[in-house]
Coordinates of C-alpha atoms in Angstrom, one line a residue:
Chain A
M1 CA 20.0 40.9 -8.6
G2 CA 20.4 43.2 -10.8
Q3 CA 18.5 42.4 -14.8
P4 CA 15.9 40.0 -13.9
R5 CA 16.8 36.0 -14.2
K6 CA 15.3 33.7 -16.7
V7 CA 14.3 30.3 -15.1
M8 CA 12.2 27.9 -17.1
V9 CA 10.0 25.4 -15.2
V10 CA 9.6 21.8 -17.0
D11 CA 7.5 19.6 -15.4
D12 CA 4.3 17.5 -18.1
E13 CA 2.0 18.3 -14.7
P14 CA 0.8 21.8 -15.4
D15 CA -0.4 22.9 -12.2
V16 CA 3.0 22.5 -10.6
V17 CA 4.7 24.7 -13.6
V18 CA 1.9 27.1 -12.9
F19 CA 2.8 27.1 -9.1
L20 CA 6.8 27.3 -9.7
R21 CA 6.4 30.3 -12.4
T22 CA 3.9 31.8 -9.8
W23 CA 5.9 31.2 -6.6
L24 CA 9.8 32.0 -8.4
E25 CA 8.0 35.3 -10.3
D26 CA 7.4 36.5 -7.2
L27 CA 10.8 36.1 -5.7
G28 CA 11.2 39.3 -8.8
Y29 CA 12.6 35.9 -11.7
E30 CA 11.4 36.1 -15.4
T31 CA 10.1 32.6 -16.1
C32 CA 8.9 30.7 -18.8
G33 CA 7.5 27.0 -18.5
E34 CA 7.4 23.4 -20.5
Y35 CA 5.0 21.0 -20.6
D36 CA 6.3 18.9 -23.0
A37 CA 9.4 17.0 -22.6
D38 CA 10.6 16.2 -26.2
M39 CA 9.9 20.2 -26.5
V40 CA 12.5 21.3 -23.7
V41 CA 16.4 21.8 -26.2
D42 CA 13.9 23.5 -28.8
S43 CA 12.2 26.1 -25.5
A44 CA 15.7 26.4 -23.9
L45 CA 17.6 27.5 -26.7
R46 CA 14.6 29.5 -28.1
E47 CA 14.3 31.3 -24.6
A48 CA 17.7 31.1 -23.6
P49 CA 17.1 30.7 -19.6
A50 CA 20.1 31.4 -16.9
L51 CA 18.2 27.8 -15.3
L52 CA 16.5 25.2 -15.9
L53 CA 14.0 23.1 -13.3
L54 CA 13.8 20.0 -14.6
D55 CA 11.2 17.5 -13.4
V56 CA 13.1 13.6 -14.2
N57 CA 9.9 11.1 -14.5
M58 CA 7.7 12.6 -17.3
P59 CA 5.5 10.2 -20.0
S60 CA 7.3 10.4 -23.4
Q61 CA 11.0 10.8 -22.1
S62 CA 12.7 11.4 -18.5
G63 CA 14.0 14.3 -17.7
I64 CA 17.2 12.1 -17.2
Q65 CA 17.3 12.3 -21.3
V66 CA 16.6 15.5 -21.5
Y67 CA 19.3 16.5 -19.4
R68 CA 21.3 14.4 -21.6
K69 CA 20.3 16.2 -24.8
L70 CA 21.9 19.6 -22.8
R71 CA 24.4 18.4 -22.0
E72 CA 25.6 17.5 -25.6
E73 CA 23.6 20.4 -27.4
G74 CA 26.7 23.2 -27.7
P75 CA 25.1 26.1 -26.9
L76 CA 22.9 24.7 -23.8
Q77 CA 25.6 22.6 -22.0
G78 CA 26.6 25.2 -19.5
L79 CA 22.8 26.0 -18.5
P80 CA 22.7 24.6 -15.0
V81 CA 20.0 22.1 -14.0
I82 CA 17.8 21.3 -11.1
F83 CA 16.2 18.4 -10.9
I84 CA 12.9 18.3 -9.1
T85 CA 11.3 14.7 -8.4
G86 CA 9.2 12.6 -6.9
A87 CA 10.9 9.0 -7.3
T88 CA 11.3 7.7 -4.5
D89 CA 14.2 5.5 -6.1
L90 CA 17.0 8.1 -5.2
Q91 CA 19.9 5.5 -5.9
L92 CA 18.6 4.5 -9.1
F93 CA 17.8 8.3 -10.2
G94 CA 22.4 8.2 -8.5
S95 CA 23.0 5.5 -11.0
A96 CA 20.9 7.0 -14.7
C97 CA 23.0 10.0 -13.5
S98 CA 26.6 8.7 -13.2
P99 CA 27.8 9.1 -16.8
L100 CA 26.7 12.6 -16.8
P101 CA 28.4 15.8 -14.9
E102 CA 26.0 16.0 -11.6
P103 CA 23.1 18.7 -11.6
A104 CA 23.1 21.7 -10.1
A105 CA 20.6 20.2 -7.2
R106 CA 18.1 17.6 -6.7
I107 CA 14.7 18.7 -5.0
E108 CA 12.5 16.4 -3.9
K109 CA 8.9 16.5 -3.9
P110 CA 7.1 17.9 -2.1
I111 CA 9.3 21.0 -2.6
D112 CA 10.9 22.7 0.0
L113 CA 10.7 26.3 -1.0
A114 CA 13.3 27.7 1.0
G115 CA 15.6 24.7 -0.5
L116 CA 14.8 25.1 -3.7
E117 CA 15.8 29.3 -3.1
K118 CA 18.6 29.0 -1.8
A119 CA 19.7 25.5 -4.6
I120 CA 18.6 28.7 -7.4
A121 CA 20.5 30.9 -6.3
V122 CA 24.1 28.9 -5.5
A123 CA 22.8 28.0 -9.2
L124 CA 22.8 30.9 -10.7
E125 CA 25.1 32.5 -8.5
G126 CA 27.9 29.8 -10.1
K127 CA 26.9 30.7 -13.7
G128 CA 27.5 34.1 -12.6
Q129 CA 31.3 33.3 -11.9
T130 CA 31.9 30.9 -15.1
Chain B
M1 CA 6.3 -97.9 16.3
S2 CA 9.6 -99.8 15.4
G3 CA 13.1 -99.8 16.1
E4 CA 14.8 -99.0 19.1
N5 CA 16.7 -95.4 20.3
P6 CA 18.8 -95.0 18.5
A7 CA 20.6 -91.6 20.2
A8 CA 21.6 -95.1 22.6
K9 CA 24.0 -96.3 19.9
L10 CA 25.8 -93.0 19.9
A11 CA 29.3 -92.4 21.2
P12 CA 29.2 -90.8 24.3
S13 CA 30.5 -87.5 22.2
L14 CA 28.1 -87.5 20.1
Q15 CA 25.3 -88.1 23.2
A16 CA 26.4 -84.8 24.4
F17 CA 26.1 -82.5 21.0
F18 CA 23.1 -84.8 20.9
H19 CA 21.3 -83.5 23.9
R20 CA 23.1 -80.3 24.7
A21 CA 23.3 -79.0 20.9
P22 CA 21.2 -75.8 21.1
C23 CA 18.1 -77.0 19.5
F24 CA 15.1 -80.2 19.8
M25 CA 16.5 -83.0 17.9
T26 CA 14.2 -85.9 17.4
V27 CA 14.4 -89.1 15.4
H28 CA 11.5 -90.2 14.1
D29 CA 9.8 -94.1 12.5
R30 CA 7.7 -94.1 9.4
E31 CA 4.9 -93.7 11.0
G32 CA 6.2 -90.4 13.0
H33 CA 6.6 -92.2 16.3
I34 CA 9.6 -90.1 18.2
L35 CA 12.0 -92.7 19.0
A36 CA 14.6 -90.0 20.0
A37 CA 15.1 -86.4 21.7
N38 CA 17.5 -84.9 23.5
E39 CA 17.4 -83.0 26.9
N40 CA 16.0 -80.1 25.3
F41 CA 12.9 -81.0 23.5
T42 CA 12.4 -83.0 26.4
A43 CA 12.6 -80.0 29.0
V44 CA 9.9 -78.1 26.9
F45 CA 7.7 -81.1 25.4
G46 CA 7.9 -83.6 28.4
A47 CA 9.1 -87.0 27.8
S48 CA 7.6 -88.1 24.9
L49 CA 9.7 -91.2 23.3
G50 CA 6.4 -93.3 21.9
G51 CA 4.6 -90.4 21.1
R52 CA 3.7 -89.4 17.9
C53 CA 5.4 -86.4 16.5
Y54 CA 2.2 -84.5 15.8
Q55 CA 0.5 -84.9 18.8
V56 CA 3.1 -84.3 20.6
Y57 CA 4.3 -80.6 18.6
K58 CA 1.0 -79.7 17.3
Q59 CA -1.5 -81.2 19.5
R60 CA -2.8 -82.9 16.5
Q61 CA -4.9 -86.3 15.3
E62 CA -3.0 -87.2 12.0
P63 CA -0.3 -86.1 10.6
C64 CA 0.1 -82.7 9.3
P65 CA 0.0 -82.7 5.8
D66 CA 2.7 -80.4 5.1
C67 CA 5.3 -82.6 7.0
P68 CA 9.0 -82.7 5.8
V69 CA 9.9 -86.0 8.1
E70 CA 7.2 -87.9 5.7
A71 CA 8.6 -86.1 2.5
T72 CA 11.9 -87.4 3.8
F73 CA 10.9 -90.8 4.4
A74 CA 9.2 -90.7 0.7
D75 CA 12.0 -89.5 -1.0
G76 CA 15.2 -90.5 1.0
K77 CA 16.7 -86.7 0.7
P78 CA 16.7 -83.3 3.3
H79 CA 13.9 -81.2 3.4
S80 CA 13.5 -77.7 5.5
G81 CA 10.3 -75.5 6.2
S82 CA 8.7 -73.3 8.9
Q83 CA 6.2 -74.5 11.2
V84 CA 4.3 -73.2 14.0
V85 CA 3.9 -75.8 17.4
T86 CA 1.7 -75.2 20.1
L87 CA 4.2 -75.8 23.4
P88 CA 2.4 -77.6 26.4
D89 CA 1.3 -74.1 28.2
G90 CA -0.6 -73.2 25.0
R91 CA 1.5 -70.9 23.5
Q92 CA 2.9 -71.1 19.6
M93 CA 6.2 -71.0 18.9
P94 CA 7.5 -70.4 15.2
I95 CA 10.4 -73.1 14.4
L96 CA 12.7 -74.1 11.2
V97 CA 12.5 -77.4 11.2
Y98 CA 15.4 -80.1 8.8
T99 CA 15.2 -83.1 8.5
S100 CA 17.5 -86.1 7.7
P101 CA 17.2 -89.7 6.6
I102 CA 19.0 -92.3 8.1
L103 CA 19.8 -94.8 6.3
S104 CA 19.5 -99.0 6.5
P105 CA 22.4 -101.6 5.4
D106 CA 20.3 -101.6 2.5
G107 CA 19.8 -98.5 1.7
G108 CA 16.0 -97.9 2.7
V109 CA 15.2 -95.3 5.2
Q110 CA 15.5 -96.7 8.4
S111 CA 14.1 -93.7 10.3
V112 CA 14.6 -89.5 10.2
V113 CA 16.7 -86.8 11.7
E114 CA 14.4 -83.3 12.8
V115 CA 16.3 -81.0 14.1
S116 CA 13.8 -77.3 14.6
A117 CA 15.5 -74.5 15.7
D118 CA 13.4 -71.9 17.9
I119 CA 12.9 -68.5 15.9
T120 CA 11.2 -66.6 18.0
P121 CA 13.5 -63.9 17.9
M122 CA 14.2 -64.0 14.1
K123 CA 10.3 -64.0 13.8
V124 CA 10.2 -60.7 16.2
L125 CA 13.1 -58.9 14.2
E126 CA 11.4 -59.7 11.0
E127 CA 7.9 -58.1 12.3
K128 CA 10.2 -55.3 13.0
L129 CA 11.8 -54.8 9.7
R130 CA 7.8 -55.2 8.7
Q131 CA 6.6 -52.3 10.6
N132 CA 10.0 -50.4 10.2
R133 CA 9.6 -51.1 6.0
E134 CA 6.1 -50.2 6.7
R135 CA 7.3 -46.7 8.3
Y136 CA 9.0 -46.1 5.0
R137 CA 6.7 -47.0 2.2
L138 CA 4.6 -45.1 4.3
L139 CA 6.8 -41.9 4.6
F140 CA 7.5 -42.9 1.0
E141 CA 3.8 -41.9 -0.4
E142 CA 2.8 -39.4 1.9
V143 CA 5.3 -37.3 2.6
P144 CA 3.8 -33.7 0.7
C145 CA 6.8 -33.6 -1.5
Y146 CA 7.1 -35.3 -5.0
I147 CA 9.4 -38.5 -5.5
S148 CA 10.8 -40.6 -8.4
V149 CA 14.2 -42.7 -8.4
Q150 CA 15.7 -42.8 -11.6
D151 CA 18.2 -45.1 -12.6
R152 CA 22.0 -43.5 -14.8
E153 CA 19.5 -43.3 -18.0
L154 CA 16.9 -41.4 -16.5
R155 CA 14.9 -43.6 -16.7
I156 CA 11.8 -43.5 -13.2
V157 CA 11.9 -46.6 -11.4
Q158 CA 9.8 -46.0 -8.5
C159 CA 7.8 -42.9 -7.6
N160 CA 5.8 -42.3 -4.7
R161 CA 1.6 -41.1 -4.4
S162 CA 1.8 -37.6 -4.7
F163 CA 4.2 -37.4 -7.6
Q164 CA 1.7 -39.7 -9.1
E165 CA -1.3 -37.9 -8.5
D166 CA 0.4 -34.6 -10.7
F167 CA 2.9 -36.2 -13.1
G168 CA 0.6 -39.3 -13.6
N169 CA 2.0 -43.3 -13.1
Y170 CA 4.8 -43.6 -15.4
I171 CA 7.0 -46.0 -14.4
G172 CA 10.0 -47.0 -17.2
A173 CA 9.8 -43.5 -18.8
Y174 CA 12.2 -40.0 -18.8
C175 CA 12.0 -38.0 -16.4
Y176 CA 12.7 -35.0 -18.5
E177 CA 9.8 -36.1 -20.4
V178 CA 7.4 -36.8 -17.4
Y179 CA 8.5 -33.7 -15.6
K180 CA 8.9 -31.3 -18.7
H181 CA 7.6 -32.9 -21.8
R182 CA 11.5 -32.2 -23.0
G183 CA 12.8 -35.0 -25.3
E184 CA 15.8 -34.5 -24.4
P185 CA 17.8 -34.2 -20.6
C186 CA 17.4 -30.9 -18.9
L187 CA 20.6 -29.0 -19.2
N188 CA 22.3 -29.4 -15.6
C189 CA 19.9 -32.0 -14.6
P190 CA 21.0 -32.7 -10.5
V191 CA 20.2 -36.2 -11.2
A192 CA 23.3 -36.6 -13.6
R193 CA 25.2 -34.7 -11.3
T194 CA 25.0 -36.7 -8.4
F195 CA 25.3 -40.2 -10.5
Q196 CA 29.0 -38.6 -11.8
D197 CA 29.6 -37.2 -8.2
G198 CA 27.9 -39.4 -5.8
Q199 CA 26.8 -36.0 -4.0
A200 CA 23.1 -34.2 -3.3
H201 CA 22.1 -31.3 -5.0
E202 CA 20.0 -28.7 -5.7
S203 CA 18.1 -27.2 -8.0
E204 CA 15.6 -24.4 -8.7
E205 CA 13.2 -26.2 -11.5
L206 CA 10.2 -25.3 -13.3
V207 CA 8.0 -28.1 -14.1
V208 CA 4.7 -28.7 -16.1
A209 CA 1.9 -31.1 -14.2
R210 CA -0.3 -33.6 -16.5
D211 CA -2.9 -30.9 -16.5
G212 CA -0.8 -28.2 -18.2
R213 CA -0.6 -26.6 -14.6
P214 CA 3.3 -24.4 -13.9
V215 CA 4.5 -26.5 -11.3
N216 CA 7.9 -24.7 -9.7
T217 CA 10.1 -26.9 -7.7
L218 CA 13.2 -27.1 -5.1
V219 CA 14.2 -30.1 -6.1
S220 CA 17.1 -32.0 -3.5
T221 CA 19.4 -35.3 -4.8
A222 CA 20.8 -38.7 -3.4
P223 CA 22.6 -41.0 -4.2
I224 CA 21.2 -44.7 -4.2
R225 CA 24.4 -47.3 -3.5
N226 CA 23.9 -51.3 -3.5
A227 CA 25.9 -53.2 -1.3
S228 CA 29.4 -53.0 -2.8
G229 CA 28.9 -49.0 -2.4
E230 CA 28.5 -47.8 -6.1
I231 CA 25.6 -45.5 -7.0
E232 CA 22.6 -48.0 -8.7
M233 CA 19.7 -45.1 -8.8
V234 CA 19.3 -41.3 -7.7
M235 CA 16.0 -40.3 -5.8
E236 CA 14.4 -36.8 -6.6
M237 CA 12.5 -35.5 -3.9
S238 CA 10.9 -32.1 -5.3
T239 CA 8.5 -29.5 -3.1
N240 CA 6.7 -27.5 -5.1
I241 CA 7.3 -24.3 -4.1
T242 CA 4.2 -22.7 -7.1
E243 CA 2.7 -21.0 -3.9
I244 CA 5.2 -19.2 -2.0
R245 CA 6.5 -17.7 -5.6
Q246 CA 3.3 -16.2 -6.0
L247 CA 3.4 -14.8 -3.4
Q248 CA 6.5 -13.7 -3.2
G249 CA 5.5 -12.1 -6.8
Q250 CA 2.7 -10.7 -5.3
L251 CA 5.3 -9.1 -2.5
A252 CA 6.9 -7.7 -4.7
N253 CA 4.2 -6.3 -7.0
L254 CA 3.5 -4.5 -3.7
G255 CA 6.7 -2.9 -3.6
L256 CA 6.2 -1.4 -6.9
L257 CA 2.4 -0.4 -6.0
V258 CA 3.8 1.4 -2.8
G259 CA 6.7 3.2 -5.0
S260 CA 4.6 4.2 -7.2
V261 CA 2.0 5.5 -5.1
S262 CA 4.2 7.6 -3.2
H263 CA 5.2 8.5 -6.5
G264 CA 1.9 9.7 -7.5
I265 CA 0.6 11.2 -4.5
K266 CA 4.5 13.7 -4.2
G267 CA 3.2 15.2 -7.5
L268 CA -0.1 15.5 -6.5
L269 CA 0.5 17.0 -3.0
T270 CA 3.5 19.6 -5.0
G271 CA 0.0 20.7 -7.0
L272 CA -1.6 21.3 -3.8
D273 CA 1.2 23.1 -2.2
G274 CA 1.0 25.2 -5.4
G275 CA -3.0 25.5 -5.2
M276 CA -2.3 26.9 -1.5
Y277 CA 0.9 28.9 -2.3
L278 CA -1.9 31.0 -4.9
L279 CA -4.5 30.8 -2.5
N280 CA -2.2 32.2 0.1
T281 CA -0.6 34.8 -2.2
G282 CA -3.3 36.3 -3.8
L283 CA -5.0 36.6 -0.3
E284 CA -2.3 39.1 0.6
K285 CA -1.9 40.7 -2.3
G286 CA -5.5 40.8 -3.1
R287 CA -5.6 39.3 -6.9
P288 CA -8.9 37.0 -6.7
E289 CA -7.9 35.7 -10.2
R290 CA -4.9 33.9 -8.1
V291 CA -7.3 33.1 -5.9
E292 CA -9.5 31.7 -7.5
E293 CA -6.5 29.2 -9.9
G294 CA -5.7 29.0 -6.6
W295 CA -8.7 27.2 -5.2
K296 CA -9.1 25.1 -8.6
M297 CA -5.5 23.8 -7.8
V298 CA -6.4 22.5 -5.0
R299 CA -9.3 21.2 -5.6
R300 CA -8.0 19.1 -8.6
N301 CA -5.9 17.7 -6.3
V302 CA -7.9 16.7 -3.5
E303 CA -9.8 15.1 -6.2
Q304 CA -6.8 13.2 -7.9
I305 CA -5.8 11.7 -4.1
R306 CA -9.6 10.7 -3.2
S307 CA -9.2 8.8 -7.0
V308 CA -5.4 7.3 -5.5
V309 CA -6.9 6.4 -2.7
L310 CA -10.1 4.7 -4.1
D311 CA -8.2 2.7 -6.1
L312 CA -5.6 1.8 -3.5
L313 CA -8.6 0.9 -1.6
Y314 CA -10.4 -1.2 -4.8
I315 CA -7.0 -3.2 -5.1
A316 CA -6.5 -3.7 -0.8
K317 CA -9.4 -6.1 -0.8
E318 CA -12.5 -7.3 -2.7
R319 CA -15.0 -5.8 -1.3
E320 CA -18.7 -5.8 -2.3
P321 CA -20.1 -2.8 -4.4
A322 CA -22.6 -0.8 -2.4
W323 CA -25.3 -1.5 -5.5
E324 CA -27.4 1.6 -6.0
S325 CA -30.2 2.7 -9.3
V326 CA -28.0 4.6 -11.3
S327 CA -29.0 7.2 -14.3
L328 CA -25.9 6.0 -16.5
L329 CA -26.1 9.7 -18.1
T330 CA -25.6 11.7 -14.9
I331 CA -22.1 9.3 -14.1
A332 CA -20.2 9.5 -17.8
N333 CA -21.3 13.3 -17.4
G334 CA -19.6 13.3 -14.3
A335 CA -16.7 12.0 -15.7
A336 CA -16.5 14.2 -18.3
E337 CA -16.6 17.1 -16.4
L338 CA -13.5 15.9 -13.8
V339 CA -11.2 15.4 -16.8
R340 CA -12.7 18.8 -19.1
S341 CA -10.3 21.2 -17.7
G342 CA -7.4 19.4 -18.1
M343 CA -7.7 18.2 -21.2
E344 CA -8.4 21.8 -22.1
R345 CA -5.3 22.5 -20.4
Q346 CA -3.5 20.8 -23.0
G347 CA -4.7 21.9 -25.8
I348 CA -7.1 18.9 -26.5
T349 CA -10.3 18.6 -27.7
L350 CA -13.0 16.7 -25.6
E351 CA -16.2 15.6 -27.7
V352 CA -19.1 14.4 -25.5
S353 CA -22.1 13.1 -26.7
L354 CA -24.1 11.3 -24.4
E355 CA -27.6 10.2 -24.7
E356 CA -30.4 8.7 -22.3
A357 CA -29.6 4.9 -21.7
G358 CA -31.4 4.8 -18.8
N359 CA -30.2 3.3 -15.1
C360 CA -28.7 0.4 -13.8
E361 CA -27.9 -1.2 -10.6
A362 CA -24.4 0.0 -10.5
E363 CA -21.7 1.6 -7.5
P364 CA -21.4 5.5 -9.0
K365 CA -18.7 5.8 -7.9
S366 CA -16.4 3.2 -8.9
L367 CA -18.0 3.0 -12.4
Q368 CA -17.5 7.6 -12.5
A369 CA -13.8 6.1 -11.2
S370 CA -14.0 3.7 -14.6
F371 CA -14.9 6.4 -17.1
V372 CA -12.3 8.7 -15.8
N373 CA -9.5 6.3 -16.3
L374 CA -10.2 6.1 -19.4
L375 CA -10.8 9.5 -20.4
E376 CA -7.2 10.0 -18.9
N377 CA -5.8 7.3 -20.3
A378 CA -6.9 8.9 -23.5
L379 CA -5.9 12.0 -22.6
D380 CA -1.9 10.7 -22.2
A381 CA -2.2 9.1 -25.4
C382 CA -2.9 12.4 -27.0
R383 CA 0.1 13.5 -24.8
I384 CA 2.8 11.5 -25.6
D385 CA 1.6 11.7 -29.4
K386 CA 3.9 13.7 -31.6
L387 CA 3.1 12.9 -34.8
K388 CA -0.6 14.9 -34.9
A389 CA -1.1 18.6 -35.3
G390 CA -4.6 18.1 -33.2
H391 CA -6.3 15.5 -31.0
R392 CA -9.5 15.2 -29.8
V393 CA -10.9 12.7 -27.4
C394 CA -13.7 11.7 -28.2
F395 CA -16.7 10.2 -25.2
S396 CA -20.1 8.9 -26.1
L397 CA -22.6 7.2 -24.3
K398 CA -26.1 5.7 -25.7
R399 CA -28.4 2.6 -25.7
E400 CA -27.7 -0.5 -28.2
D401 CA -29.6 -4.3 -28.1
G402 CA -30.2 -3.6 -24.4
Y403 CA -27.0 -2.9 -23.7
A404 CA -25.6 0.8 -22.3
V405 CA -22.8 1.5 -24.4
A406 CA -20.2 3.7 -23.0
V407 CA -16.8 4.3 -26.1
V408 CA -13.6 6.6 -25.1
E409 CA -11.4 7.1 -28.4
D410 CA -8.9 9.1 -28.8
N411 CA -6.4 9.6 -31.8
G412 CA -2.8 9.9 -30.1
I413 CA -0.3 7.5 -29.6
G414 CA -1.9 3.9 -30.3
M415 CA -0.6 0.7 -29.0
D416 CA 0.8 -2.4 -30.6
Q417 CA -0.4 -5.6 -29.9
E418 CA 2.3 -6.2 -26.8
T419 CA 0.8 -2.9 -24.8
R420 CA -2.8 -4.3 -26.2
E421 CA -2.6 -7.6 -24.3
K422 CA -1.1 -6.4 -20.9
L423 CA -3.1 -3.5 -20.8
F424 CA -5.4 -4.9 -17.6
T425 CA -2.6 -6.5 -16.1
P426 CA -1.6 -4.7 -12.1
F427 CA 1.7 -2.4 -12.2
F428 CA 1.8 -2.8 -15.8
S429 CA 2.3 0.8 -18.0
S430 CA 3.1 2.5 -21.0
K431 CA 4.2 5.4 -19.2
G432 CA 7.3 4.7 -18.0
L433 CA 7.6 6.5 -14.2
E434 CA 4.7 8.5 -14.8
G435 CA 2.3 5.5 -15.0
T436 CA 1.1 4.2 -11.3
G437 CA -0.1 1.1 -13.6
L438 CA -3.6 1.0 -11.9
G439 CA -5.6 3.2 -13.9
L440 CA -6.7 0.3 -16.1
F441 CA -6.6 -2.1 -14.6
I442 CA -8.6 -1.4 -12.1
A443 CA -11.6 0.2 -14.5
H444 CA -11.4 -3.4 -16.5
K445 CA -12.1 -4.9 -13.0
V446 CA -14.4 -2.3 -12.0
I447 CA -16.9 -3.1 -14.9
L448 CA -16.7 -7.1 -15.0
K449 CA -17.5 -6.1 -11.3
H450 CA -20.7 -4.9 -13.2
G451 CA -21.7 -7.3 -15.5
G452 CA -20.0 -5.6 -18.2
T453 CA -17.1 -6.0 -20.8
L454 CA -14.7 -3.4 -22.4
H455 CA -13.1 -4.1 -25.6
V456 CA -10.0 -2.5 -26.7
D457 CA -9.5 -1.7 -30.5
S458 CA -6.0 0.4 -31.1
A459 CA -3.1 0.6 -34.0
P460 CA 0.7 2.7 -33.3
G461 CA 0.1 6.2 -35.1
R462 CA -3.5 5.7 -35.3
G463 CA -5.4 5.8 -31.9
S464 CA -7.4 3.8 -29.5
R465 CA -11.6 3.0 -29.0
F466 CA -12.3 1.2 -25.8
T467 CA -15.4 0.4 -25.9
V468 CA -17.6 -0.8 -22.4
R469 CA -20.9 -3.0 -22.8
L470 CA -23.0 -2.3 -19.9
P471 CA -26.5 -4.7 -19.3
M472 CA -28.9 -2.7 -18.0
G473 CA -31.0 -3.7 -15.5
I474 CA -28.5 -6.3 -14.2
Q475 CA -29.3 -7.2 -10.8
P476 CA -26.9 -6.5 -7.9
P477 CA -25.7 -10.5 -7.0
A478 CA -27.2 -12.4 -4.2

């Protein structure tokens, strides 16, 4: 990893944002965080992250709604997104996502850090190739 | 005794018939003397010629009051009726009697022929039929479902006891009026369909009992046909499945609960993992600020897991609160402290104005959890609201007219009428998948259990105000 890549962590629960940012920084990533689902698109445009870790269940709008917006907006269309969810009903999650392109990965809470690390590497690698 | 034995005058073939006919045949004169009797009669009652019929048949000393022989003598016409006679051995025998006049040449009644048939087998059958009818009546009346019989116009012709108890006795009324308080037949009426195709039909209906209580019923219909096979009536049998439907609702709620709780716990476990990660790496790297942050994170998430578990225990079973005499100020202060850091992290101002409100009998943990629920609800209402630049939550406690009054007020998103009405319903959440839908439900339940009230004043965009009034000096229920 030459230039540190920036990963944006979106979760309405501040503890999760602090946790993932600390962990990512320990791995050598640059990070930024957002607690508010409504602000994700603006923050992403401003911060220009290389990857987004996106919580699915947030109070004002769901991560899936945010994802839909990201896919609509021009500059963020190619931004890889990893969903992080505590939802038990993955079927529902799948169908809600179906008209949209698949996210880079889906990670369930509580988070398996090794799995997430691998998913982040794959997502960023994929982006590097395109 | 007048006249001679008339049977003796009969032709031999008729004599044979007279004697062997499978019934009792006798001929009587006006005084009731037996002038002739066939072999069947003699075999049972003995040789009785010359005796009076009421003496032989009934061992009476005077004529029977409803004697058909006498009636035939009186009007010259045949008569019939049922009688019970007494056999020589004392047994009773039911008989059907027919009488016919034998006219003299001048047209007067000379004697009367009496033909009697033993109807014991018929009586036995009749009794069996009566018993069967009674059994069916009992079944119809006592079966634990509503039964009504409707005619082609859907008018109730008959209904059983269970139906009458819950819907009233409305013979002649239209079933849709009685069952559903409607002015016209129901769509897809199973009774009408049975009249049409002669088949049994089933449907599930929501009907209204006469006391206004809704009743879920499972309806089956069956045609009642006349002798020529035409459908005259339709029987409607409805089983009350209200309790089953309620149970299903509770099971569905339980499913929702498991889903929402497991989702909540997963989030808290992630926070706990985060805290432990910060603790471990802080220790490894020798960074005390990270250790402290991690420790706080662990404590916060453990506290929240504890609160979820307490909530679960609260709804899992009805239990008596562990009453203590406690200071409401201490409880309110504790609640404020638990939410303060969360508010700060979200940039929401927490204004606390707590006065000494005295002691009351309460369950401190539940009451504090209720205040925390109200405060967290206010925090969420502020977090979601995007319209205002700054958000604040005011928490106050004071004593007023013998009550302790706690108010949690926010300038968050506010609620419309529909949300306000469903606010204290379990599993209702306006926060999508985020909320468990239990917090306010349990807070309300706890406050009611403490003899208090929880009042909500809210409008969309303006914010909400929750007012808790707790009676001071409340005694725990005996």
